[in-house]
Coordinates of C-alpha atoms in Angstrom, one line a residue:
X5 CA -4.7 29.1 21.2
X6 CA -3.1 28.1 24.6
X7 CA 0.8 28.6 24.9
X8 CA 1.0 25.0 25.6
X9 CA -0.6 24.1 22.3
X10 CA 2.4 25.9 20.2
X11 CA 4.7 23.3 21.7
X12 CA 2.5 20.1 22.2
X13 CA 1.7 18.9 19.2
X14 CA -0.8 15.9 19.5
X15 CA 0.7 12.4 18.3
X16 CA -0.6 10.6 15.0
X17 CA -1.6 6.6 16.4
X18 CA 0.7 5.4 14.0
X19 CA 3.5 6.5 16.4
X20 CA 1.9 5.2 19.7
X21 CA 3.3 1.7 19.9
X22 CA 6.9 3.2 19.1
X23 CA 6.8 5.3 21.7
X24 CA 5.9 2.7 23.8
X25 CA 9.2 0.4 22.4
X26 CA 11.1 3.5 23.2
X27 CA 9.7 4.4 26.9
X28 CA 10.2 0.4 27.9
X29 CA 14.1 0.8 27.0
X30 CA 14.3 3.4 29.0
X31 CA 13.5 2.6 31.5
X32 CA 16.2 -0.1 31.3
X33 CA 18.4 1.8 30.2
X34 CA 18.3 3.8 33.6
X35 CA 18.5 0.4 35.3
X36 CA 22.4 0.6 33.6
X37 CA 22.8 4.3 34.5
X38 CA 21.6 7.7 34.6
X39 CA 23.7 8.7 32.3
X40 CA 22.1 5.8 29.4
X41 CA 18.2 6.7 30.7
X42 CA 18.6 10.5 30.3
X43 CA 19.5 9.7 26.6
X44 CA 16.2 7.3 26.2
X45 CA 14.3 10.1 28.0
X46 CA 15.8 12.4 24.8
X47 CA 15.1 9.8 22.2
X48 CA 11.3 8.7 23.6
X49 CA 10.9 12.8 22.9
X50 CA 12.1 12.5 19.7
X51 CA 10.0 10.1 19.1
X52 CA 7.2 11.4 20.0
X53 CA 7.6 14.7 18.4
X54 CA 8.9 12.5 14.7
X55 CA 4.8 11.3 14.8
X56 CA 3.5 14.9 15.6
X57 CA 0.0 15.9 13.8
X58 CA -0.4 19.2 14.3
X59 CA -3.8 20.9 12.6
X60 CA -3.1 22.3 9.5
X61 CA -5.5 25.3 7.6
X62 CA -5.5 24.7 4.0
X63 CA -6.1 27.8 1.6
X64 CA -10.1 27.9 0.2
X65 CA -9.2 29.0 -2.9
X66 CA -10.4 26.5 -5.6
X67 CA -7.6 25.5 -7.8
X68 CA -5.1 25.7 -5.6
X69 CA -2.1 22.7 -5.2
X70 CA -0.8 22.5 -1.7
X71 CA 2.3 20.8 -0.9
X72 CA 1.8 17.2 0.5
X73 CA 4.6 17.2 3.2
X74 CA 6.5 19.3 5.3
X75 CA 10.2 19.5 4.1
X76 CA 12.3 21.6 1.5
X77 CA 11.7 21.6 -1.8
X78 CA 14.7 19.7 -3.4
X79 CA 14.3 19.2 -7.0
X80 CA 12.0 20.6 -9.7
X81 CA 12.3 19.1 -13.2
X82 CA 10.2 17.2 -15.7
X83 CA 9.6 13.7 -15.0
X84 CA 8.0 10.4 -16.2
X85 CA 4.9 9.8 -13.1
X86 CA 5.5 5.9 -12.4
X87 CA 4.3 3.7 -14.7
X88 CA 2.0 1.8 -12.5
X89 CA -0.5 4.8 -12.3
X90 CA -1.1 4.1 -16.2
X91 CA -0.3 7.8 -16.6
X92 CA 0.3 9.0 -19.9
X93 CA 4.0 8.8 -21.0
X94 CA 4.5 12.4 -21.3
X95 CA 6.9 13.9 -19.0
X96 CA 5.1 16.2 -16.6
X97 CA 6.6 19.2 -13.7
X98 CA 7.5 17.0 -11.0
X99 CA 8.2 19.0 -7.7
X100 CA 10.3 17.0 -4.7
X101 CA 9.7 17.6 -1.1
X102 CA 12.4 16.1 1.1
X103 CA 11.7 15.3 4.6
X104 CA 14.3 15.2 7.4
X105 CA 13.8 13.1 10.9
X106 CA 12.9 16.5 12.1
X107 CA 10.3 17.2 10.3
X108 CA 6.4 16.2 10.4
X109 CA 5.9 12.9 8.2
X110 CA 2.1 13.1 8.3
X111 CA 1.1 13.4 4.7
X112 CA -1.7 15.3 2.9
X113 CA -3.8 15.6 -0.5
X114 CA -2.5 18.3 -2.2
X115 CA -5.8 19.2 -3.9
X116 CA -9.6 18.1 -3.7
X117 CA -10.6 15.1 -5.9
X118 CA -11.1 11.2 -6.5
X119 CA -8.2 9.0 -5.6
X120 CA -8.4 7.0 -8.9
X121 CA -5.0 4.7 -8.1
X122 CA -3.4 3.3 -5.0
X123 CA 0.1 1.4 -6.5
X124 CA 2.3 -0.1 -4.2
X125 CA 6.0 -0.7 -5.7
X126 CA 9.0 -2.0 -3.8
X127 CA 12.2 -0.8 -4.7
X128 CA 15.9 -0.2 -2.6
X129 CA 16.3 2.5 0.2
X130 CA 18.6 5.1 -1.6
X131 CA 18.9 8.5 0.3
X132 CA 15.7 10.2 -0.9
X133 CA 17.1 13.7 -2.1
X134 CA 18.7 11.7 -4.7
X135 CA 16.9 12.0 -8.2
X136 CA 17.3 8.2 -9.1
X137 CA 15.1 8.1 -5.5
X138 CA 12.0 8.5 -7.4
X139 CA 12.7 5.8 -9.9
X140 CA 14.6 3.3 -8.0
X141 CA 13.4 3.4 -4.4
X142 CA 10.3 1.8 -2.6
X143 CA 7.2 3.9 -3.4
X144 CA 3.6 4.3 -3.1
X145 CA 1.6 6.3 -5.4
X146 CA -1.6 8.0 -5.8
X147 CA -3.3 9.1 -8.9
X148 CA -6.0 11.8 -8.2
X149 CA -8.7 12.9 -10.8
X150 CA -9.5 16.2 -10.0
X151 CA -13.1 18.4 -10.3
X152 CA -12.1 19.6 -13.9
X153 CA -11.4 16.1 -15.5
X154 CA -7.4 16.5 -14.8
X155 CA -5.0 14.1 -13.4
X156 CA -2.1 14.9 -10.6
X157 CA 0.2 12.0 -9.0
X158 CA 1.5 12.5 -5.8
X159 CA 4.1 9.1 -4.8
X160 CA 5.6 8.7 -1.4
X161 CA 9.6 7.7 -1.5
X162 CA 11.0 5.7 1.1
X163 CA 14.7 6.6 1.9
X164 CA 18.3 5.6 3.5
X165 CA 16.4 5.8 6.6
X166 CA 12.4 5.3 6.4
X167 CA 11.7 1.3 6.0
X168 CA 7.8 1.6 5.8
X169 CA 5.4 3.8 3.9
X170 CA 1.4 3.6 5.3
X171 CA -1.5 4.8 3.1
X172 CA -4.4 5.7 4.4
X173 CA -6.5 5.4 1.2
X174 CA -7.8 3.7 -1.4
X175 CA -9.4 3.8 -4.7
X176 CA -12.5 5.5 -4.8
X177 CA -12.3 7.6 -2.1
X178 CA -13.2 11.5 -2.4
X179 CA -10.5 13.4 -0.4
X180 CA -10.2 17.1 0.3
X181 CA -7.5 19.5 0.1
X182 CA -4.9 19.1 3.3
X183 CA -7.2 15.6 4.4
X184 CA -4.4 13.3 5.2
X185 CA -3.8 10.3 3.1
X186 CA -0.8 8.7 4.7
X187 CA 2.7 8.9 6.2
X188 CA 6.6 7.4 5.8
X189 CA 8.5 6.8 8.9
X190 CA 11.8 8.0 9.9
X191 CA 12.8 10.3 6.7
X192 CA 11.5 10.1 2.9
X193 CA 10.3 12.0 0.4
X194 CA 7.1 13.3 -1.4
X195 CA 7.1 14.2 -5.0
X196 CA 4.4 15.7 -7.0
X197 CA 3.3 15.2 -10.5
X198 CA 1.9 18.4 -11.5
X199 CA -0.9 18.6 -14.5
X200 CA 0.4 18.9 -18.4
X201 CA 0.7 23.1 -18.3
X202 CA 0.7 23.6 -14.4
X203 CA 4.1 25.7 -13.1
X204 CA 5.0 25.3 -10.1
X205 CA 4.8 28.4 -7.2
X206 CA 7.9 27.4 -5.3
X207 CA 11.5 27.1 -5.5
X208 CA 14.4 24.2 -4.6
X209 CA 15.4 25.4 -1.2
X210 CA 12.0 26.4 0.0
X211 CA 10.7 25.6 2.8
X212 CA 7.5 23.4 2.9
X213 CA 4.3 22.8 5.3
X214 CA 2.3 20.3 4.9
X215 CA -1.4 21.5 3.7
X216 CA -0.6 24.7 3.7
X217 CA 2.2 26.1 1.4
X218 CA 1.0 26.7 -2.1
X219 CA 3.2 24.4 -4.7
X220 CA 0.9 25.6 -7.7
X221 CA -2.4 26.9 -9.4
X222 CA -4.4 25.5 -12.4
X223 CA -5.5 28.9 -13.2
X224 CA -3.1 31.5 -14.6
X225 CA -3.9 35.1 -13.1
X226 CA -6.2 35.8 -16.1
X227 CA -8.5 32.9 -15.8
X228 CA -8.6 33.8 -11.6

């Protein structure tokens, strides 16, 4: 790996034409002053660097449940998956990975399988590391039937900030663990449903990468 590749990340295309918005004001802004253009110089970076799309290397390990975004963990409880994904009503481990403007929004599948259900649902803009987020906030969610017959929900959460969610896929599609299946822009939330039995490998405060991190295993250490 080149040095320069630890700090230039490439850019998702999703974040092209706001880069663009932000470049073209500032270069008015340095029509005002130097002082004004400096700051759109800052922000244009920002910007850029908010769409980042770094590679990520997910574990091979079958089994394994990777968290979907980068972020800290924020809640873990159980939890209702939205209705809309005509889940069974049964309250399953729901683990909540909040994502700050700093952070990577590009969002991956946290294990291999068949997206099942694409649900759309709009909703208000509370901040997302709010529990009543996940409930009352615009979402998209994702049902995924994995290899061994089991179901796991993973929903992106718009929040105070983020005013558009993009999915990438649909039902029907086969995806694999870490592909990318979406993002949220400008500071949301992730939360995932974990299967009836499933515990979860991390804890609130924990920090989170996208593809990578290990949220959980569906085999217990007998059964590996």
């Amino acid at each position: 790996m080149r040095m320069r590749d630890t700090f230039i990340k490439p850019m998702h295309p999703e974040g092209i034409r706001f880069v663009a918005i932000f470049a073209a004001i500032t270069v008015g802004l340095f029509l005002l002053s130097d002082i004004l253009g400096w700051i759109g110089v800052g922000l244009t970076v920002w910007c850029y660097y908010f769409f980042r799309d770094p590679e990520r290397v997910p574990p091979t390990e079958e089994g394994l449940i990777v968290s979907p975004a980068d972020g800290v963990v924020s809640l873990i409880e159980p939890a209702v998956p939205p209705k809309e994904l005509g889940m069974p009503d049964t309250p399953l481990t729901r683990v909540s990975v909040f994502m700050s403007v700093f952070n990577c929004h590009v969002n991956r599948t946290p294990i291999e399988g068949e997206i099942t259900a694409v649900a759309y649902h709009p909703g208000k803009f509370f901040n997302a590391s709010l529990d009543k987020a996940s409930a009352d906030n615009e979402r998209n969610s994702l049902r995924i039937r994995m290899k061994d017959g089991q179901d796991l929900a993973v929903v992106q959460i718009a929040g105070l900030v983020a005013r558009r969610i993009v999915c990438f896929t649909k039902p029907g599609d086969t995806m694999q663990t870490g592909d990318r299946f979406g993002l949220i822009r400008f500071g949301s939330r992730l939360d995932v449903y974990l299967p009836e039995g499933v515990d979860p490998q991390v804890r609130v405060g924990q920090t989170m990468i996208a593809g990578e991190t290990i949220l959980a295993s569906l085999h217990t250490p007998n059964e590996k």
